[in-house]
Amino acid sequence: MVLVMPLLLLLSQSFTAADLPEADFVVAPDGNDGNPGSLEAPFATIQRAQEAVRGLLAQGLDNNVTVFLREGEYVLEQPLVFGPADSGTANFIVRYAAYPGETPVLSGGRRLTGWTKGENNQWTLNVAEAAGEAWPFRQLFADGERLPRGRFPNPPDLLRVEAVSPDVTGITLTTAPPVASLSGKDAELVMYQNWSISRTAIVSSENNVLKLANPMGWIGHGDATTASPGKPAIIENALEFVDQPGEWYLNRTSGLLTYQAAEGEDPNAKAFIAPKLEQLLVVEGHPDAPVINLWFEGLTFAHAEWALPPFGYLGIQAGHYGTTTTDRTYVLPVGIEFIFAERCALERCRVEHFGASAIGFGPRCRHNRVAGCALTDIGGNGIMTGWRGKGSLAGSAPAEDHHLAADWANPDDVPTGNEIVANEVQTCGAVNHGCVGIFDAFCAETRIAHNVVHAMPYTGISAGFRWDESPTSQRGAVIEYNHVYDTMRMLADGGCLYTLGWQPGAVIRGNVFHDAHRSAFAHGGAPNNGIFFDQGSKGFHVTGNTIYNCSGGPIRFNQTGAGSMTWENNALETGPDYAAEP
C-alpha cells in the first residue's frame, strides 16, 4: 500500500492555546522599533527583532527563543541575512514564526499604483524608480497572478525556426514578426530546446531574420541544447506585442509601464507588485561556525526578482546554464539560501512568485529540513539540496559534462542528512521551463518523502548530476512515498523522476508517478516517462512504486539498464500491461 502524508492537514496545523509558546519578541507592521518588542508594544521590523535576539544569545541560552510575526506585509528593503551571531545552539532553537492563526508575508516586491487609462484598454504608469534602467524588473503580479510580458505570437501559437547561421546568432523564422524592426526594443527570443530553454536579447530584425546578441543555446552539445531548424520559439517583451489582457511592457529607459486590461477592468482596483530583491532570506554560517537550529515557521516569502545574465539564459538542465561545453557553467540563484547551516528548518511556510529558484541548501548543510511548505509559481527549481551557487568545486568532471558535473572540492562540504518532507511543490519552471520541482545532487543521505509535486513544464524530481558511473558524493538518497504527476507539460526527455549517475544505497520506494505528458512544445524524439534512468544510473533499490499513464511508458533507460539496480514489487501500468519490473 502506498502512503502519501495528508499534506493539507499538516499545512493547516498551528499552535493551539494550550501549547502556545510565550514569545520573547513580537513584530507587527504597525509596530515601532522603539518599542520593547512585546505583544502589546511590538517592534516594526524583523531586523530589530534580530538585533534583540542577538542580545539574548550573547548572554547564553537556557531555553528556546521565539519571535512572533503578526499578520500583514513586511516589505524588505534588503535580504534578511542570518549568520553565526543569530544561531541557536545544540540544545536550544531560535524560531521566527507566524503568530498563531495569522499570515505574515515577507515581500521583496514593491506595490505599483496610479494607473492612467489610454486607448484600446491600455493603461500606463510612470515607475520613476525604474527609469534609466535602474530597476529593469522582469516579473509583474496582479492580485497574486503572474502576468505575461507582451509576446508574439499569442498563445497557443508558436514560431518555428527555419534556418540558423553558422555562429548561431542569426535565426530565420518561418513567420516574420509584425514589427518593422526589433532593434532597441529590449525584445528577447525564447527557444524551446529538447529539455531546456534558451533566451537571449534580439539586437535587430529584418522580416523573418533575427540577429541575436549571443549564440542561441549551450554550444557544443549538439542540437539538443542549441538552436536548430524546426524548434519552437516565441518573441517576448516588445510594446507592439502587448495586445492580450494581462500582458505588459516596461520601457527600461523611461520607466513607463504599459498594461493591457480586459474590457471593463480597472487596474487601480488590483494589487500590482513588481519584485525588486533577488533574495529574501540568506542563512550563511562559516565552515568553523555553522548556523545551528534556526527555524522559520508559518511565514510567506513572496516576490523575488531574477536578472537575465549578460549573455542570456542558455539552459543546460535543471536550472543550470552556460555558453559552451568548454566554458564554466552556472546555476540559477535561490531566493532562500542556506550554506554552512545545521538543523535549520523551514516549516509550514509558503514560497511564491519567485523569478529564479526558491530554496537552496549549499556547502556543509547538514540535517536541515523543509517540511509542510507550499511552493507555487517559481521561475526556476523549487527546492535544491546540493545547490552549488557558492562553495569550492573540484574542477572539471571527467566526462562530457565538464564543469557542469563537478563535485565539492572538500568532502566536508557535502550536504548531508537533509530532509524535504510533506511539501506541495507546483508550477516551478514558470520562467525558465527546463527546471524541476525538487533537485538533489552531490549530497549524502537526503530524504525526499511524502511530497506532492505537480504542474511541471519539465521533470518533477531530479536526483544525481553526473553523466556516467564515476563515483561522486551522491549516495544514500531515499525518495519515498511521493505523489508526482502532471509533469512534462512543455519539454522532452524527462519524467516524474529523473536520475543520473552512480548512487550507492539510494532507495526509490512507495511513490506514485503518473501523467508525464508529451506536449506541442516538445522537440526531439526522446520520450517522457514515470522514471527516466539516464546515463550511468545505478545503485538504486526500486520497490513498491506505482507508475501509470505516462506518455513514453512507465520506465526508460539510457546508457544503463534494469540490471544496474534492484527491483521489488512495483506496479508498472495496469491491466494486461502490468509488470513488477521493466
Tab-separated table of N, CA and C in Angstrom, residues 169-313:
chain	number	residue	atom	x	y	z
A	169	THR	N	23.965	33.065	-34.120
A	169	THR	CA	23.402	34.351	-33.701
A	169	THR	C	22.386	34.879	-34.705
A	170	GLY	N	22.268	34.245	-35.851
A	170	GLY	CA	21.266	34.619	-36.842
A	170	GLY	C	20.200	33.540	-36.929
A	171	ILE	N	18.960	33.887	-36.645
A	171	ILE	CA	17.856	32.928	-36.629
A	171	ILE	C	16.823	33.356	-37.659
A	172	THR	N	16.545	32.486	-38.610
A	172	THR	CA	15.485	32.721	-39.577
A	172	THR	C	14.255	31.953	-39.126
A	173	LEU	N	13.148	32.669	-38.992
A	173	LEU	CA	11.897	32.063	-38.544
A	173	LEU	C	10.994	31.767	-39.723
A	174	THR	N	10.063	30.877	-39.537
A	174	THR	CA	9.103	30.577	-40.603
A	174	THR	C	8.082	31.693	-40.758
A	175	THR	N	7.928	32.538	-39.733
A	175	THR	CA	6.973	33.644	-39.757
A	175	THR	C	7.671	34.911	-39.291
A	176	ALA	N	7.457	36.001	-39.987
A	176	ALA	CA	8.070	37.274	-39.598
A	176	ALA	C	7.232	37.941	-38.515
A	177	PRO	N	7.863	38.539	-37.507
A	177	PRO	CA	7.095	39.298	-36.521
A	177	PRO	C	6.491	40.548	-37.156
A	178	PRO	N	5.331	40.990	-36.664
A	178	PRO	CA	4.636	42.134	-37.275
A	178	PRO	C	5.201	43.483	-36.830
A	179	VAL	N	6.531	43.620	-36.891
A	179	VAL	CA	7.228	44.833	-36.486
A	179	VAL	C	8.315	45.093	-37.521
A	180	ALA	N	8.443	46.343	-37.935
A	180	ALA	CA	9.441	46.654	-38.958
A	180	ALA	C	10.840	46.284	-38.490
A	181	SER	N	11.160	46.596	-37.230
A	181	SER	CA	12.452	46.230	-36.675
A	181	SER	C	12.319	46.095	-35.163
A	182	LEU	N	13.002	45.119	-34.586
A	182	LEU	CA	13.015	44.923	-33.140
A	182	LEU	C	14.241	45.562	-32.501
A	183	SER	N	14.987	46.316	-33.258
A	183	SER	CA	16.176	46.976	-32.734
A	183	SER	C	15.795	47.957	-31.621
A	184	GLY	N	16.522	47.903	-30.504
A	184	GLY	CA	16.320	48.859	-29.431
A	184	GLY	C	15.066	48.682	-28.619
A	185	LYS	N	14.397	47.557	-28.717
A	185	LYS	CA	13.132	47.363	-28.017
A	185	LYS	C	13.233	46.445	-26.798
A	186	ASP	N	14.414	45.967	-26.466
A	186	ASP	CA	14.608	45.042	-25.331
A	186	ASP	C	13.885	43.720	-25.531
A	187	ALA	N	13.586	43.369	-26.777
A	187	ALA	CA	12.893	42.107	-27.037
A	187	ALA	C	13.859	40.939	-26.889
A	188	GLU	N	13.316	39.774	-26.577
A	188	GLU	CA	14.097	38.548	-26.399
A	188	GLU	C	13.492	37.423	-27.228
A	189	LEU	N	14.352	36.574	-27.733
A	189	LEU	CA	13.904	35.335	-28.357
A	189	LEU	C	13.975	34.240	-27.310
A	190	VAL	N	12.874	33.534	-27.144
A	190	VAL	CA	12.804	32.406	-26.217
A	190	VAL	C	12.616	31.148	-27.053
A	191	MET	N	13.557	30.212	-26.939
A	191	MET	CA	13.501	28.999	-27.754
A	191	MET	C	13.389	27.777	-26.860
A	192	TYR	N	12.517	26.872	-27.243
A	192	TYR	CA	12.307	25.630	-26.502
A	192	TYR	C	13.227	24.567	-27.089
A	193	GLN	N	14.302	24.261	-26.334
A	193	GLN	CA	15.215	23.198	-26.744
A	193	GLN	C	14.588	21.857	-26.342
A	194	ASN	N	15.343	20.772	-26.400
A	194	ASN	CA	14.750	19.464	-26.086
A	194	ASN	C	14.306	19.376	-24.631
A	195	TRP	N	15.210	19.689	-23.676
A	195	TRP	CA	14.867	19.575	-22.259
A	195	TRP	C	15.217	20.859	-21.493
A	196	SER	N	15.445	21.930	-22.195
A	196	SER	CA	15.787	23.212	-21.585
A	196	SER	C	15.242	24.309	-22.479
A	197	ILE	N	15.412	25.539	-22.046
A	197	ILE	CA	15.090	26.654	-22.928
A	197	ILE	C	16.287	27.578	-23.010
A	198	SER	N	16.298	28.403	-24.041
A	198	SER	CA	17.293	29.460	-24.190
A	198	SER	C	16.555	30.775	-24.372
A	199	ARG	N	17.096	31.834	-23.791
A	199	ARG	CA	16.542	33.163	-24.044
A	199	ARG	C	17.692	34.156	-24.135
A	200	THR	N	17.656	34.972	-25.158
A	200	THR	CA	18.719	35.971	-25.338
A	200	THR	C	18.157	37.182	-26.051
A	201	ALA	N	18.861	38.305	-25.933
A	201	ALA	CA	18.383	39.574	-26.456
A	201	ALA	C	18.442	39.601	-27.982
A	202	ILE	N	17.457	40.264	-28.567
A	202	ILE	CA	17.416	40.479	-30.017
A	202	ILE	C	18.038	41.837	-30.321
A	203	VAL	N	19.085	41.841	-31.131
A	203	VAL	CA	19.771	43.087	-31.484
A	203	VAL	C	19.010	43.818	-32.576
A	204	SER	N	18.554	43.070	-33.590
A	204	SER	CA	17.837	43.681	-34.715
A	204	SER	C	17.047	42.605	-35.438
A	205	SER	N	16.190	43.061	-36.308
A	205	SER	CA	15.429	42.108	-37.129
A	205	SER	C	15.137	42.729	-38.486
A	206	GLU	N	15.020	41.885	-39.484
A	206	GLU	CA	14.596	42.298	-40.821
A	206	GLU	C	13.745	41.186	-41.391
A	207	ASN	N	12.464	41.496	-41.565
A	207	ASN	CA	11.490	40.484	-41.977
A	207	ASN	C	11.527	39.311	-40.982
A	208	ASN	N	11.831	38.119	-41.465
A	208	ASN	CA	11.798	36.945	-40.579
A	208	ASN	C	13.183	36.532	-40.077
A	209	VAL	N	14.180	37.425	-40.213
A	209	VAL	CA	15.536	37.115	-39.786
A	209	VAL	C	15.879	37.948	-38.553
A	210	LEU	N	16.266	37.266	-37.464
A	210	LEU	CA	16.650	37.936	-36.225
A	210	LEU	C	18.153	37.871	-36.040
A	211	LYS	N	18.727	38.968	-35.554
A	211	LYS	CA	20.122	38.988	-35.150
A	211	LYS	C	20.163	39.058	-33.633
A	212	LEU	N	20.858	38.095	-33.000
A	212	LEU	CA	20.862	37.971	-31.557
A	212	LEU	C	22.172	38.482	-30.961
A	213	ALA	N	22.114	38.842	-29.689
A	213	ALA	CA	23.302	39.348	-29.007
A	213	ALA	C	24.292	38.244	-28.693
A	214	ASN	N	23.817	37.007	-28.585
A	214	ASN	CA	24.669	35.871	-28.227
A	214	ASN	C	24.217	34.640	-28.990
A	215	PRO	N	25.075	33.652	-29.151
A	215	PRO	CA	24.634	32.394	-29.763
A	215	PRO	C	23.470	31.788	-28.975
A	216	MET	N	22.537	31.193	-29.705
A	216	MET	CA	21.287	30.727	-29.107
A	216	MET	C	21.409	29.274	-28.675
A	217	GLY	N	21.902	29.069	-27.439
A	217	GLY	CA	21.961	27.726	-26.912
A	217	GLY	C	23.279	27.458	-26.207
A	218	TRP	N	23.336	26.299	-25.576
A	218	TRP	CA	24.565	25.806	-24.952
A	218	TRP	C	25.350	25.098	-26.047
A	219	ILE	N	26.383	25.745	-26.550
A	219	ILE	CA	27.050	25.319	-27.780
A	219	ILE	C	28.022	24.175	-27.481
A	220	GLY	N	27.988	23.156	-28.339
A	220	GLY	CA	28.909	22.036	-28.220
A	220	GLY	C	28.249	20.733	-27.828
A	221	HIS	N	26.982	20.806	-27.441
A	221	HIS	CA	26.266	19.597	-27.024
A	221	HIS	C	25.329	19.087	-28.120
A	222	GLY	N	25.464	19.636	-29.314
A	222	GLY	CA	24.610	19.200	-30.402
A	222	GLY	C	23.295	19.961	-30.437
A	223	ASP	N	22.387	19.495	-31.269
A	223	ASP	CA	21.116	20.190	-31.474
A	223	ASP	C	20.222	20.186	-30.246
A	224	ALA	N	20.436	19.278	-29.311
A	224	ALA	CA	19.516	19.142	-28.184
A	224	ALA	C	19.420	20.417	-27.354
A	225	THR	N	20.539	21.145	-27.217
A	225	THR	CA	20.552	22.352	-26.396
A	225	THR	C	20.852	23.607	-27.208
A	226	THR	N	20.795	23.502	-28.536
A	226	THR	CA	21.197	24.591	-29.409
A	226	THR	C	20.140	24.810	-30.483
A	227	ALA	N	19.997	26.049	-30.927
A	227	ALA	CA	19.036	26.367	-31.980
A	227	ALA	C	19.237	25.484	-33.197
A	228	SER	N	18.141	24.970	-33.717
A	228	SER	CA	18.190	24.144	-34.923
A	228	SER	C	16.841	24.223	-35.625
A	229	PRO	N	16.794	23.935	-36.922
A	229	PRO	CA	15.539	24.045	-37.659
A	229	PRO	C	14.430	23.190	-37.043
A	230	GLY	N	13.253	23.773	-37.023
A	230	GLY	CA	12.073	23.077	-36.522
A	230	GLY	C	11.738	23.359	-35.076
A	231	LYS	N	12.667	23.955	-34.339
A	231	LYS	CA	12.398	24.176	-32.917
A	231	LYS	C	11.378	25.293	-32.713
A	232	PRO	N	10.537	25.134	-31.674
A	232	PRO	CA	9.544	26.167	-31.384
A	232	PRO	C	10.166	27.343	-30.646
A	233	ALA	N	9.574	28.522	-30.831
A	233	ALA	CA	10.095	29.730	-30.191
A	233	ALA	C	8.989	30.769	-30.094
A	234	ILE	N	9.220	31.764	-29.256
A	234	ILE	CA	8.380	32.948	-29.193
A	234	ILE	C	9.287	34.162	-29.067
A	235	ILE	N	8.766	35.330	-29.388
A	235	ILE	CA	9.453	36.595	-29.138
A	235	ILE	C	8.723	37.272	-27.988
A	236	GLU	N	9.488	37.741	-27.009
A	236	GLU	CA	8.913	38.263	-25.780
A	236	GLU	C	9.430	39.665	-25.505
A	237	ASN	N	8.547	40.490	-24.913
A	237	ASN	CA	8.938	41.790	-24.373
A	237	ASN	C	9.138	42.857	-25.451
A	238	ALA	N	8.052	43.160	-26.156
A	238	ALA	CA	8.015	44.323	-27.048
A	238	ALA	C	6.655	44.983	-26.880
A	239	LEU	N	6.634	46.308	-26.871
A	239	LEU	CA	5.388	47.048	-26.667
A	239	LEU	C	4.349	46.689	-27.730
A	240	GLU	N	4.811	46.485	-28.956
A	240	GLU	CA	3.883	46.178	-30.046
A	240	GLU	C	3.138	44.865	-29.826
A	241	PHE	N	3.640	44.002	-28.976
A	241	PHE	CA	3.015	42.704	-28.750
A	241	PHE	C	2.070	42.717	-27.546
A	242	VAL	N	1.922	43.859	-26.893
A	242	VAL	CA	1.001	43.952	-25.748
A	242	VAL	C	-0.407	44.145	-26.313
A	243	ASP	N	-1.103	43.033	-26.519
A	243	ASP	CA	-2.428	43.102	-27.142
A	243	ASP	C	-3.436	42.132	-26.542
A	244	GLN	N	-3.041	41.392	-25.511
A	244	GLN	CA	-3.941	40.453	-24.852
A	244	GLN	C	-4.097	40.857	-23.392
A	245	PRO	N	-5.295	40.695	-22.814
A	245	PRO	CA	-5.487	41.070	-21.414
A	245	PRO	C	-4.449	40.428	-20.500
A	246	GLY	N	-3.838	41.253	-19.653
A	246	GLY	CA	-2.820	40.781	-18.717
A	246	GLY	C	-1.406	41.015	-19.186
A	247	GLU	N	-1.192	41.267	-20.479
A	247	GLU	CA	0.170	41.477	-20.968
A	247	GLU	C	0.669	42.871	-20.598
A	248	TRP	N	2.010	42.988	-20.521
A	248	TRP	CA	2.601	44.253	-20.097
A	248	TRP	C	3.977	44.444	-20.725
A	249	TYR	N	4.468	45.682	-20.630
A	249	TYR	CA	5.798	46.013	-21.145
A	249	TYR	C	6.351	47.182	-20.343
A	250	LEU	N	7.604	47.065	-19.919
A	250	LEU	CA	8.296	48.141	-19.221
A	250	LEU	C	9.338	48.749	-20.148
A	251	ASN	N	9.204	50.042	-20.394
A	251	ASN	CA	10.266	50.773	-21.094
A	251	ASN	C	11.363	51.056	-20.082
A	252	ARG	N	12.475	50.370	-20.191
A	252	ARG	CA	13.512	50.438	-19.169
A	252	ARG	C	14.238	51.779	-19.153
A	253	THR	N	14.139	52.516	-20.216
A	253	THR	CA	14.788	53.831	-20.260
A	253	THR	C	13.934	54.888	-19.575
A	254	SER	N	12.656	54.946	-19.949
A	254	SER	CA	11.771	55.981	-19.405
A	254	SER	C	11.083	55.567	-18.114
A	255	GLY	N	10.985	54.270	-17.863
A	255	GLY	CA	10.246	53.782	-16.714
A	255	GLY	C	8.752	53.700	-16.935
A	256	LEU	N	8.280	53.869	-18.167
A	256	LEU	CA	6.852	53.807	-18.450
A	256	LEU	C	6.409	52.347	-18.552
A	257	LEU	N	5.449	51.985	-17.732
A	257	LEU	CA	4.894	50.635	-17.702
A	257	LEU	C	3.544	50.643	-18.403
A	258	THR	N	3.363	49.737	-19.360
A	258	THR	CA	2.113	49.629	-20.121
A	258	THR	C	1.458	48.305	-19.808
A	259	TYR	N	0.142	48.351	-19.555
A	259	TYR	CA	-0.626	47.152	-19.195
A	259	TYR	C	-1.876	47.074	-20.057
A	260	GLN	N	-2.125	45.897	-20.615
A	260	GLN	CA	-3.328	45.670	-21.417
A	260	GLN	C	-4.422	45.112	-20.510
A	261	ALA	N	-5.418	45.920	-20.248
A	261	ALA	CA	-6.523	45.496	-19.394
A	261	ALA	C	-7.598	44.801	-20.210
A	262	ALA	N	-8.376	43.985	-19.551
A	262	ALA	CA	-9.555	43.390	-20.159
A	262	ALA	C	-10.667	44.433	-20.235
A	263	GLU	N	-11.670	44.162	-21.036
A	263	GLU	CA	-12.802	45.066	-21.149
A	263	GLU	C	-13.430	45.280	-19.774
A	264	GLY	N	-13.537	46.542	-19.375
A	264	GLY	CA	-14.158	46.866	-18.101
A	264	GLY	C	-13.241	46.733	-16.898
A	265	GLU	N	-11.990	46.331	-17.094
A	265	GLU	CA	-11.071	46.160	-15.975
A	265	GLU	C	-10.413	47.487	-15.613
A	266	ASP	N	-10.330	47.767	-14.322
A	266	ASP	CA	-9.624	48.939	-13.821
A	266	ASP	C	-8.436	48.458	-12.995
A	267	PRO	N	-7.225	48.576	-13.507
A	267	PRO	CA	-6.062	48.077	-12.754
A	267	PRO	C	-5.861	48.782	-11.420
A	268	ASN	N	-6.443	49.973	-11.238
A	268	ASN	CA	-6.325	50.642	-9.946
A	268	ASN	C	-7.085	49.913	-8.842
A	269	ALA	N	-7.932	48.968	-9.227
A	269	ALA	CA	-8.665	48.179	-8.245
A	269	ALA	C	-7.929	46.890	-7.888
A	270	LYS	N	-6.746	46.694	-8.460
A	270	LYS	CA	-5.977	45.478	-8.199
A	270	LYS	C	-4.666	45.824	-7.491
A	271	ALA	N	-4.093	44.814	-6.878
A	271	ALA	CA	-2.798	44.971	-6.220
A	271	ALA	C	-1.700	44.511	-7.171
A	272	PHE	N	-1.000	45.462	-7.782
A	272	PHE	CA	0.122	45.160	-8.676
A	272	PHE	C	1.423	45.221	-7.876
A	273	ILE	N	2.250	44.173	-8.027
A	273	ILE	CA	3.529	44.115	-7.325
A	273	ILE	C	4.608	43.699	-8.306
A	274	ALA	N	5.698	44.460	-8.322
A	274	ALA	CA	6.888	44.095	-9.097
A	274	ALA	C	8.009	43.784	-8.118
A	275	PRO	N	8.680	42.641	-8.262
A	275	PRO	CA	9.757	42.298	-7.320
A	275	PRO	C	11.004	43.138	-7.554
A	276	LYS	N	11.699	43.415	-6.449
A	276	LYS	CA	12.928	44.201	-6.534
A	276	LYS	C	14.135	43.430	-6.030
A	277	LEU	N	13.956	42.617	-4.997
A	277	LEU	CA	15.060	41.841	-4.434
A	277	LEU	C	15.161	40.486	-5.115
A	278	GLU	N	16.388	40.016	-5.324
A	278	GLU	CA	16.595	38.678	-5.875
A	278	GLU	C	16.565	37.624	-4.777
A	279	GLN	N	16.976	37.993	-3.577
A	279	GLN	CA	16.953	37.076	-2.444
A	279	GLN	C	16.178	37.710	-1.293
A	280	LEU	N	15.442	36.875	-0.566
A	280	LEU	CA	14.683	37.346	0.585
A	280	LEU	C	15.312	36.907	1.900
A	281	LEU	N	15.896	35.709	1.921
A	281	LEU	CA	16.435	35.150	3.159
A	281	LEU	C	17.757	34.455	2.860
A	282	VAL	N	18.799	34.801	3.625
A	282	VAL	CA	20.105	34.162	3.499
A	282	VAL	C	20.541	33.718	4.884
A	283	VAL	N	20.753	32.423	5.045
A	283	VAL	CA	21.288	31.857	6.284
A	283	VAL	C	22.690	31.381	5.955
A	284	GLU	N	23.681	32.089	6.455
A	284	GLU	CA	25.055	31.895	5.982
A	284	GLU	C	26.003	31.769	7.174
A	285	GLY	N	26.341	30.527	7.493
A	285	GLY	CA	27.345	30.301	8.517
A	285	GLY	C	28.734	30.311	7.929
A	286	HIS	N	29.708	29.819	8.707
A	286	HIS	CA	31.086	29.692	8.261
A	286	HIS	C	31.530	28.253	8.503
A	287	PRO	N	32.550	27.800	7.807
A	287	PRO	CA	32.988	26.412	7.999
A	287	PRO	C	33.255	26.052	9.454
A	288	ASP	N	33.798	26.992	10.218
A	288	ASP	CA	34.092	26.704	11.615
A	288	ASP	C	33.028	27.250	12.570
A	289	ALA	N	31.954	27.835	12.012
A	289	ALA	CA	30.882	28.386	12.856
A	289	ALA	C	29.563	28.316	12.085
A	290	PRO	N	29.004	27.115	11.940
A	290	PRO	CA	27.735	26.990	11.220
A	290	PRO	C	26.579	27.644	11.980
A	291	VAL	N	25.555	28.005	11.236
A	291	VAL	CA	24.314	28.443	11.868
A	291	VAL	C	23.542	27.188	12.257
A	292	ILE	N	23.153	27.092	13.525
A	292	ILE	CA	22.527	25.882	14.067
A	292	ILE	C	21.137	26.211	14.601
A	293	ASN	N	20.189	25.330	14.329
A	293	ASN	CA	18.862	25.395	14.955
A	293	ASN	C	18.209	26.772	14.826
A	294	LEU	N	18.175	27.261	13.603
A	294	LEU	CA	17.436	28.478	13.280
A	294	LEU	C	16.230	28.066	12.451
A	295	TRP	N	15.030	28.294	12.972
A	295	TRP	CA	13.800	27.805	12.338
A	295	TRP	C	12.920	28.967	11.911
A	296	PHE	N	12.241	28.755	10.770
A	296	PHE	CA	11.257	29.707	10.256
A	296	PHE	C	9.953	28.937	10.054
A	297	GLU	N	8.877	29.424	10.661
A	297	GLU	CA	7.631	28.657	10.680
A	297	GLU	C	6.441	29.531	10.296
A	298	GLY	N	5.631	29.037	9.358
A	298	GLY	CA	4.364	29.664	9.033
A	298	GLY	C	4.452	30.981	8.298
A	299	LEU	N	5.601	31.297	7.729
A	299	LEU	CA	5.796	32.567	7.044
A	299	LEU	C	5.565	32.403	5.544
A	300	THR	N	5.143	33.477	4.893
A	300	THR	CA	5.048	33.513	3.436
A	300	THR	C	6.177	34.365	2.890
A	301	PHE	N	6.953	33.786	1.971
A	301	PHE	CA	8.019	34.504	1.271
A	301	PHE	C	7.552	34.718	-0.167
A	302	ALA	N	7.501	35.976	-0.606
A	302	ALA	CA	6.913	36.253	-1.921
A	302	ALA	C	7.695	37.345	-2.653
A	303	HIS	N	7.657	37.259	-3.975
A	303	HIS	CA	8.115	38.316	-4.886
A	303	HIS	C	9.637	38.477	-4.882
A	304	ALA	N	10.308	37.601	-5.600
A	304	ALA	CA	11.752	37.693	-5.786
A	304	ALA	C	12.050	37.880	-7.266
A	305	GLU	N	12.967	38.766	-7.576
A	305	GLU	CA	13.317	39.098	-8.952
A	305	GLU	C	14.390	38.154	-9.480
A	306	TRP	N	14.599	38.191	-10.770
A	306	TRP	CA	15.702	37.484	-11.421
A	306	TRP	C	16.173	38.329	-12.594
A	307	ALA	N	17.466	38.571	-12.672
A	307	ALA	CA	18.044	39.364	-13.754
A	307	ALA	C	18.604	38.435	-14.825
A	308	LEU	N	18.319	38.731	-16.076
A	308	LEU	CA	18.872	37.953	-17.180
A	308	LEU	C	20.384	38.129	-17.202
A	309	PRO	N	21.168	37.029	-17.221
A	309	PRO	CA	22.630	37.167	-17.297
A	309	PRO	C	23.049	37.950	-18.547
A	310	PRO	N	24.223	38.547	-18.527
A	310	PRO	CA	24.668	39.366	-19.667
A	310	PRO	C	24.662	38.611	-20.994
A	311	PHE	N	24.940	37.299	-20.960
A	311	PHE	CA	24.966	36.519	-22.200
A	311	PHE	C	23.650	35.793	-22.442
A	312	GLY	N	22.630	36.131	-21.679
A	312	GLY	CA	21.345	35.465	-21.812
A	312	GLY	C	21.245	34.262	-20.885
A	313	TYR	N	20.103	33.595	-20.939
A	313	TYR	CA	19.942	32.338	-20.205
A	313	TYR	C	19.964	31.211	-21.233
